[in-house]
Amino acid sequence: MNALVICSGGLDSVSLAHKVATEQKLIGLLSFDYGQRHKKELGFASICAKRLGVPHQIVDIRDVGRNLSGSALTDDADVPDGHYAEDSMRITVVPNRNAIMLAIAFGVAAAQKADAVATAVHGGDHFIYPDCRPAFIDAFQTMQNHALAGYADIRLYAPYVNMSKADIVSEGAKYATPFEATWSCYKGGARHCGRCGTCVERREAFDLARITDATDYEDADFWLHAIQTRSA
């Protein structure tokens, strides 16, 4: 399987890139600039591509992103602290983001004669993001089968769709993913903040996977408070 991996530079997609590079044939990484408030993670995607020896393309969809307003990832709104599964994290939803990116990725994959587009959506995203759920993945595959009928046969490869973040950490370790060379934090500071939903989820995942977390957090212990607050 010749696969093109959608890579944000985060823990999940970088782990997926290493998995594909080991098990299949990785032909390149595809990232998107959709006008996100910080682009720090894109640099980590570039680092990943260089490490794996494959091309890296950043697709500029900022004009599209300007119209996907209302998210803390694109607008001037505070990124909330707390556990990822709290209702407050819904402000990080960018409407239809995955559907837009996947549609572009399938077009690129068809042009490059790839067999698959790989995406790192996972079970922990189901609560907040509708375009990360298994039903969406299945429906998108069906749509692309029609869209490319007679031209290309491309599989949507989403191996993490029913896995937890801790499962991804375990898998990533198996494929020697350098977790320290990934970026999760939505706040985009010099260090991971340790307080936003993605930082809390990341910290918790390493703990559940029983793998040492080498990430440098500004607040390395906040995740414990966030978990206790959610379960109270």
Coordinates of C-alpha atoms in Angstrom, one line a residue:
M1 CA 0.0 0.0 0.0
N2 CA 1.4 3.4 -1.1
A3 CA 0.0 5.8 1.4
L4 CA -0.1 9.5 1.8
V5 CA -0.4 10.5 5.5
I6 CA -2.2 13.6 6.7
C7 CA 0.2 14.9 9.3
S8 CA -0.4 17.9 11.6
G9 CA 2.9 17.4 13.5
G10 CA 1.0 16.1 16.5
L11 CA 1.6 12.9 18.5
D12 CA -1.2 11.0 16.7
S13 CA -0.3 11.8 13.1
V14 CA 3.5 11.5 13.6
S15 CA 2.9 8.1 15.2
L16 CA 0.8 7.1 12.2
A17 CA 3.5 8.3 9.8
H18 CA 6.0 6.0 11.6
K19 CA 3.5 3.1 11.5
V20 CA 2.9 3.5 7.8
A21 CA 6.6 3.9 7.1
T22 CA 7.2 0.6 8.9
E23 CA 4.3 -1.5 7.6
Q24 CA 3.6 0.0 4.2
K25 CA 5.2 2.4 1.8
L26 CA 5.0 6.0 2.9
I27 CA 5.0 8.3 -0.1
G28 CA 4.7 11.6 1.6
L29 CA 3.2 13.8 4.3
L30 CA 0.4 16.3 3.7
S31 CA -0.3 19.2 6.1
F32 CA -2.7 22.1 6.0
D33 CA -2.4 25.8 6.8
Y34 CA -6.0 26.7 7.5
G35 CA -5.3 29.9 9.4
Q36 CA -4.8 28.2 12.8
R37 CA -3.7 30.7 15.5
H38 CA -0.2 29.1 15.6
K39 CA 1.6 27.0 13.1
K40 CA 4.1 25.5 15.4
E41 CA 2.9 22.0 14.8
L42 CA 3.6 22.3 11.0
G43 CA 7.3 22.6 11.8
F44 CA 7.2 19.3 13.6
A45 CA 5.5 17.7 10.6
S46 CA 8.4 18.9 8.4
I47 CA 10.8 17.4 10.9
C48 CA 9.0 14.1 10.7
A49 CA 9.1 14.1 6.9
K50 CA 12.8 14.8 6.9
R51 CA 13.4 12.0 9.5
L52 CA 11.4 9.5 7.4
G53 CA 12.9 10.7 4.1
V54 CA 9.7 11.6 2.3
P55 CA 8.3 14.7 0.7
H56 CA 6.2 17.1 2.8
Q57 CA 3.6 19.4 1.3
I58 CA 1.7 22.2 3.2
V59 CA -1.5 23.1 1.5
D60 CA -2.6 26.7 2.0
I61 CA -6.4 26.8 2.7
R62 CA -6.3 30.0 4.7
D63 CA -9.0 31.6 2.6
V64 CA -11.2 28.7 3.4
G65 CA -10.3 28.8 7.1
R66 CA -11.2 32.5 7.4
N67 CA -14.8 31.4 6.8
L68 CA -14.8 28.6 9.4
S69 CA -15.1 31.0 12.3
G70 CA -16.1 30.5 15.9
S71 CA -13.3 28.2 16.9
A72 CA -10.7 28.9 19.5
L73 CA -8.2 27.4 17.1
T74 CA -8.8 30.1 14.5
D75 CA -10.4 33.1 16.2
D76 CA -9.3 35.4 19.0
A77 CA -10.9 33.3 21.8
D78 CA -9.3 31.8 24.8
V79 CA -8.4 28.1 24.6
P80 CA -10.0 26.6 27.7
D81 CA -8.1 24.6 30.3
G82 CA -9.4 21.2 31.4
H83 CA -10.1 17.7 30.3
Y84 CA -10.6 17.1 26.6
A85 CA -14.0 15.4 27.1
E86 CA -15.6 18.4 28.8
D87 CA -18.3 20.4 27.0
S88 CA -16.1 23.5 27.2
M89 CA -13.7 22.0 24.6
R90 CA -16.4 22.2 21.9
I91 CA -15.0 25.7 21.2
T92 CA -12.0 24.0 19.6
V93 CA -14.2 22.6 16.8
V94 CA -13.4 23.9 13.3
P95 CA -16.5 23.2 11.2
N96 CA -16.0 20.5 8.6
R97 CA -12.2 20.7 8.9
N98 CA -11.5 17.0 8.5
A99 CA -14.0 16.6 5.6
I100 CA -12.3 19.5 3.7
M101 CA -8.8 18.2 4.4
L102 CA -9.6 14.7 3.4
A103 CA -11.3 15.7 0.2
I104 CA -8.2 17.6 -0.8
A105 CA -5.9 14.8 0.3
F106 CA -7.9 12.3 -1.8
G107 CA -7.4 14.5 -4.9
V108 CA -3.7 14.7 -4.2
A109 CA -3.5 11.0 -3.6
A110 CA -5.3 10.3 -6.9
A111 CA -2.9 12.6 -8.8
Q112 CA 0.1 10.9 -7.2
K113 CA -1.3 7.3 -7.9
A114 CA -1.4 6.5 -4.2
D115 CA -3.4 3.6 -2.8
A116 CA -4.4 5.1 0.5
V117 CA -4.9 8.3 2.5
A118 CA -4.0 7.8 6.1
T119 CA -5.6 9.9 8.9
A120 CA -5.0 9.7 12.6
V121 CA -8.5 10.4 13.9
H122 CA -9.0 8.4 17.1
G123 CA -11.6 7.3 19.6
G124 CA -10.8 10.0 22.1
D125 CA -12.1 12.6 19.5
H126 CA -15.5 11.1 19.1
F127 CA -17.1 13.0 21.9
I128 CA -16.3 16.5 20.5
Y129 CA -15.6 16.1 16.8
P130 CA -18.3 14.5 14.5
D131 CA -15.8 14.2 11.6
C132 CA -13.6 11.9 13.7
R133 CA -16.3 9.2 14.3
P134 CA -16.4 5.8 12.6
A135 CA -19.7 6.6 10.8
F136 CA -18.1 9.6 9.2
I137 CA -15.0 7.6 8.1
D138 CA -17.3 4.9 6.5
A139 CA -19.5 7.5 4.8
F140 CA -16.5 9.5 3.5
Q141 CA -15.0 6.3 2.0
T142 CA -18.3 5.6 0.2
M143 CA -18.4 9.2 -1.1
Q144 CA -14.9 9.0 -2.5
N145 CA -15.6 5.6 -4.1
H146 CA -18.3 7.5 -6.1
A147 CA -16.2 10.6 -6.6
L148 CA -13.2 8.7 -8.1
A149 CA -15.1 5.9 -9.8
G150 CA -13.2 4.7 -12.9
Y151 CA -10.3 7.0 -12.1
A152 CA -8.7 5.8 -8.8
D153 CA -9.3 3.3 -6.1
I154 CA -8.1 4.9 -2.8
R155 CA -8.6 3.6 0.7
L156 CA -9.2 5.8 3.7
Y157 CA -6.9 4.3 6.2
A158 CA -7.8 5.2 9.8
P159 CA -6.3 2.6 12.1
Y160 CA -6.8 4.6 15.3
V161 CA -10.5 5.4 14.8
N162 CA -11.5 3.0 17.6
M163 CA -8.4 3.4 19.7
S164 CA -7.7 5.6 22.7
K165 CA -4.9 8.1 23.0
A166 CA -3.1 5.7 25.4
D167 CA -3.3 3.0 22.7
I168 CA -1.7 5.4 20.2
V169 CA 1.1 6.1 22.6
S170 CA 1.7 2.4 23.0
E171 CA 1.7 1.9 19.3
G172 CA 3.9 4.9 18.7
A173 CA 6.5 3.5 21.1
K174 CA 6.4 0.2 19.2
Y175 CA 7.4 2.0 16.0
A176 CA 10.0 4.1 17.8
T177 CA 8.1 7.4 17.4
P178 CA 10.1 10.3 18.9
F179 CA 7.3 11.7 21.0
E180 CA 9.4 14.7 22.0
A181 CA 9.5 15.7 18.4
T182 CA 5.7 16.2 18.2
W183 CA 3.5 19.1 19.2
S184 CA 0.0 18.9 20.8
C185 CA -0.6 22.1 22.7
Y186 CA -3.3 24.4 21.3
K187 CA -1.7 27.5 22.9
G188 CA 1.5 27.4 20.8
G189 CA 3.9 28.8 23.5
A190 CA 7.5 28.0 24.0
R191 CA 6.5 24.9 25.9
H192 CA 3.4 22.7 26.1
C193 CA 1.1 24.5 28.6
G194 CA 0.0 21.4 30.3
R195 CA -3.4 22.8 30.9
C196 CA -5.4 22.8 27.7
G197 CA -7.4 19.8 26.6
T198 CA -4.8 18.4 24.3
C199 CA -2.1 18.7 26.9
V200 CA -4.2 17.1 29.6
E201 CA -5.2 14.3 27.2
R202 CA -1.5 13.8 26.1
R203 CA -0.3 13.7 29.7
E204 CA -3.0 11.2 30.7
A205 CA -2.3 9.0 27.7
F206 CA 1.3 8.5 28.7
D207 CA 0.3 7.7 32.2
L208 CA -2.3 5.1 31.1
A209 CA 0.2 3.6 28.7
R210 CA 2.8 3.4 31.4
I211 CA 5.4 5.1 29.1
T212 CA 7.6 7.9 30.3
D213 CA 6.4 11.3 29.0
A214 CA 9.4 13.4 28.0
T215 CA 7.3 16.4 27.1
D216 CA 8.3 19.7 28.7
Y217 CA 5.1 21.2 30.3
E218 CA 4.7 24.5 31.9
D219 CA 2.3 22.9 34.4
A220 CA 3.1 19.2 34.5
D221 CA 0.7 18.3 37.3
F222 CA -2.5 20.1 36.2
W223 CA -3.8 17.0 34.4
L224 CA -4.4 15.3 37.7
H225 CA -6.6 18.2 38.9
A226 CA -8.5 18.1 35.5
I227 CA -9.2 14.4 35.8
Q228 CA -10.3 14.6 39.4
T229 CA -12.6 17.6 38.6
R230 CA -14.2 15.6 35.7
S231 CA -14.8 12.5 37.7
A232 CA -16.1 14.3 40.8

